[in-house]
Amino acid sequence: MSDVNGALRVLSPVTGTAMSLETVPDPVFSQSMVGPGVAVHPEPGQEGGQESQHEAVAPIAGTLVKLHPHAYVVMAPDGARGVLVHLGIDTVQLAGEGFVLLAREGAQVAAGAPVIRWSPGTVAALGKPSVVPVVALDARPEALSEQAEGAVEPGEALFLWE
């Protein structure tokens, strides 16, 4: 989804609270080493005494160029802008436990399309932070504007990438 001047509107992939990327307990993200962005702190949620599953969705329309159980990158149709969604911190160490792929690498995805089903509560119970960094890869910090703060739902605007 783009606005008229070519800016890319990046959507929240998960339900939670949008906060500064500086709140992420990992210097790769908190110091914007891979790019600027916004962190979403998910709400774990319970359903019938069981930890509920959540769908993480594509933050932009484009090509799913990388897909791992814990992270994915969607490249915009312009081929110049990619957005990384990382489900939790150090979750690569979980070897896929608690994550179900709903799409395939190389697929074209619409903004808001489900990519991975996961459980933030399970991630936290396994000793990993469940925060979700959403990063504009290799962008300049000043290229981002209209950064969301507070409660967000999947598909709601998280930031604008000029």
XYZ file of N, CA and C in Angstrom, residues 10-15 29 34 40 54-75 81-88 91 99-107 109-118 132-137 154-155 158:
204
model
N 3.790 1.031 6.036
C 4.137 -0.262 6.623
C 3.142 -0.557 7.735
N 2.532 -1.743 7.668
C 1.467 -2.131 8.591
C 1.997 -2.986 9.741
N 1.275 -2.963 10.850
C 1.639 -3.819 11.975
C 1.355 -5.273 11.604
N 2.322 -6.164 11.840
C 2.097 -7.571 11.541
C 1.335 -8.311 12.642
N 1.262 -7.723 13.839
C 0.676 -8.396 14.998
C -0.112 -7.403 15.854
N -0.942 -7.956 16.751
C -1.641 -7.158 17.751
C -0.690 -6.874 18.903
N 18.756 -4.634 16.969
C 17.517 -3.902 16.700
C 17.489 -2.562 17.427
N 20.339 -2.821 11.499
C 19.835 -3.300 10.205
C 18.847 -2.325 9.588
N 6.748 -3.917 18.199
C 5.396 -4.180 18.683
C 5.509 -5.218 19.789
N -1.577 -16.636 17.269
C -1.745 -15.379 16.555
C -1.192 -15.543 15.150
N -1.776 -14.833 14.200
C -1.222 -14.819 12.860
C -0.418 -13.540 12.695
N 0.832 -13.687 12.270
C 1.654 -12.540 11.898
C 1.446 -12.328 10.408
N 1.135 -11.092 10.022
C 0.763 -10.803 8.641
C 1.850 -10.004 7.930
N 1.750 -9.957 6.602
C 2.691 -9.187 5.781
C 2.500 -7.697 6.061
N 3.591 -6.981 6.348
C 3.487 -5.558 6.642
C 3.308 -4.682 5.399
N 3.656 -5.236 4.239
C 3.503 -4.552 2.958
C 3.165 -5.595 1.900
N 2.678 -5.154 0.764
C 2.495 -6.053 -0.375
C 3.849 -6.222 -1.054
N 4.095 -7.411 -1.585
C 5.342 -7.636 -2.301
C 5.701 -9.106 -2.335
N 6.999 -9.372 -2.428
C 7.522 -10.736 -2.520
C 8.120 -11.143 -1.180
N 7.747 -12.323 -0.727
C 8.284 -12.882 0.517
C 9.674 -13.449 0.179
N 10.710 -12.599 0.302
C 12.045 -12.990 -0.160
C 12.800 -13.863 0.835
N 12.478 -13.783 2.103
C 13.064 -14.646 3.138
C 11.943 -15.088 4.059
N 11.948 -16.371 4.416
C 10.946 -16.903 5.327
C 11.573 -17.954 6.216
N 11.601 -17.660 7.499
C 12.051 -18.591 8.533
C 10.896 -18.716 9.514
N 10.890 -19.738 10.378
C 9.790 -19.852 11.338
C 9.635 -18.622 12.236
N 10.744 -17.926 12.521
C 10.740 -16.814 13.477
C 10.855 -15.435 12.822
N 11.027 -15.359 11.507
C 11.264 -14.068 10.858
C 10.984 -14.154 9.368
N 10.658 -12.988 8.787
C 10.459 -12.937 7.334
C 10.723 -11.536 6.811
N 11.031 -11.485 5.515
C 11.280 -10.216 4.833
C 10.376 -10.151 3.616
N 9.652 -9.038 3.496
C 8.836 -8.784 2.321
C 9.490 -7.631 1.564
N 9.765 -7.857 0.259
C 10.350 -6.838 -0.603
C 9.226 -6.165 -1.371
N 12.905 -1.586 -1.459
C 12.594 -1.477 -0.034
C 12.101 -2.819 0.490
N 12.791 -3.296 1.541
C 12.394 -4.534 2.185
C 12.084 -4.295 3.649
N 11.077 -5.015 4.159
C 10.681 -4.881 5.559
C 10.872 -6.232 6.255
N 11.635 -6.201 7.348
C 11.883 -7.381 8.174
C 10.904 -7.401 9.334
N 10.284 -8.571 9.549
C 9.467 -8.815 10.736
C 10.160 -9.940 11.493
N 10.524 -9.686 12.754
C 11.229 -10.686 13.565
C 10.344 -11.011 14.766
N 9.848 -12.235 14.834
C 8.912 -12.651 15.887
C 9.677 -13.094 17.128
N 9.875 -12.157 18.033
C 10.611 -12.440 19.260
C 12.101 -12.239 19.071
N 14.727 -16.061 18.956
C 13.791 -17.156 18.672
C 14.333 -18.133 17.631
N 5.996 -22.160 16.004
C 5.750 -21.383 14.790
C 5.247 -22.291 13.669
N 4.256 -21.816 12.908
C 3.726 -22.569 11.767
C 3.744 -21.638 10.555
N 4.429 -22.052 9.494
C 4.476 -21.252 8.272
C 3.137 -21.331 7.550
N 2.626 -20.182 7.136
C 1.342 -20.111 6.423
C 1.530 -19.658 4.979
N 2.763 -19.367 4.597
C 3.079 -18.924 3.238
C 4.385 -19.601 2.838
N 4.814 -19.361 1.601
C 6.073 -19.961 1.169
C 7.007 -18.878 0.652
N 8.306 -19.120 0.855
C 9.300 -18.173 0.375
C 9.155 -18.004 -1.134
N 9.259 -16.777 -1.605
C 9.121 -16.485 -3.027
C 7.711 -16.104 -3.440
N 6.752 -16.296 -2.544
C 5.351 -15.995 -2.857
C 5.109 -14.490 -2.918
N 2.696 -11.650 -1.787
C 1.743 -11.517 -0.686
C 1.103 -10.131 -0.726
N -0.137 -10.081 -0.315
C -0.826 -8.805 -0.141
C -0.520 -8.283 1.253
N -0.542 -6.977 1.414
C -0.384 -6.402 2.752
C -1.509 -6.943 3.626
N -1.167 -7.458 4.801
C -2.162 -8.015 5.710
C -2.401 -9.510 5.537
N -1.738 -10.147 4.565
C -1.904 -11.591 4.355
C -1.158 -12.361 5.447
N -1.770 -13.434 5.987
C -1.102 -14.234 7.020
C 0.186 -14.877 6.504
N 1.253 -14.819 7.302
C 2.540 -15.396 6.918
C 2.940 -16.511 7.887
N 2.818 -16.262 9.190
C 3.217 -17.247 10.210
C 2.197 -17.239 11.339
N 1.860 -18.419 11.861
C 1.049 -18.533 13.077
C 2.023 -18.822 14.214
N 1.841 -18.089 15.321
C 2.753 -18.258 16.456
C 2.044 -17.928 17.744
N 8.254 -7.861 18.828
C 8.343 -8.025 17.377
C 8.923 -6.751 16.744
N 10.220 -6.751 16.408
C 10.774 -5.631 15.657
C 10.268 -5.664 14.206
N 9.871 -4.503 13.702
C 9.470 -4.340 12.306
C 10.417 -3.285 11.747
N 11.289 -3.714 10.822
C 12.428 -2.898 10.423
C 12.412 -2.580 8.933
N 12.646 -1.307 8.616
C 12.841 -0.859 7.235
C 14.313 -1.103 6.920
N 14.595 -2.188 6.208
C 15.981 -2.608 5.997
C 16.789 -1.559 5.248
N -3.199 -6.014 13.724
C -2.613 -6.390 12.439
C -3.294 -5.611 11.305
N -2.482 -5.063 10.410
C -3.008 -4.327 9.274
C -3.161 -2.843 9.511
N 1.818 1.272 10.850
C 2.859 1.285 11.881
C 3.812 2.458 11.641
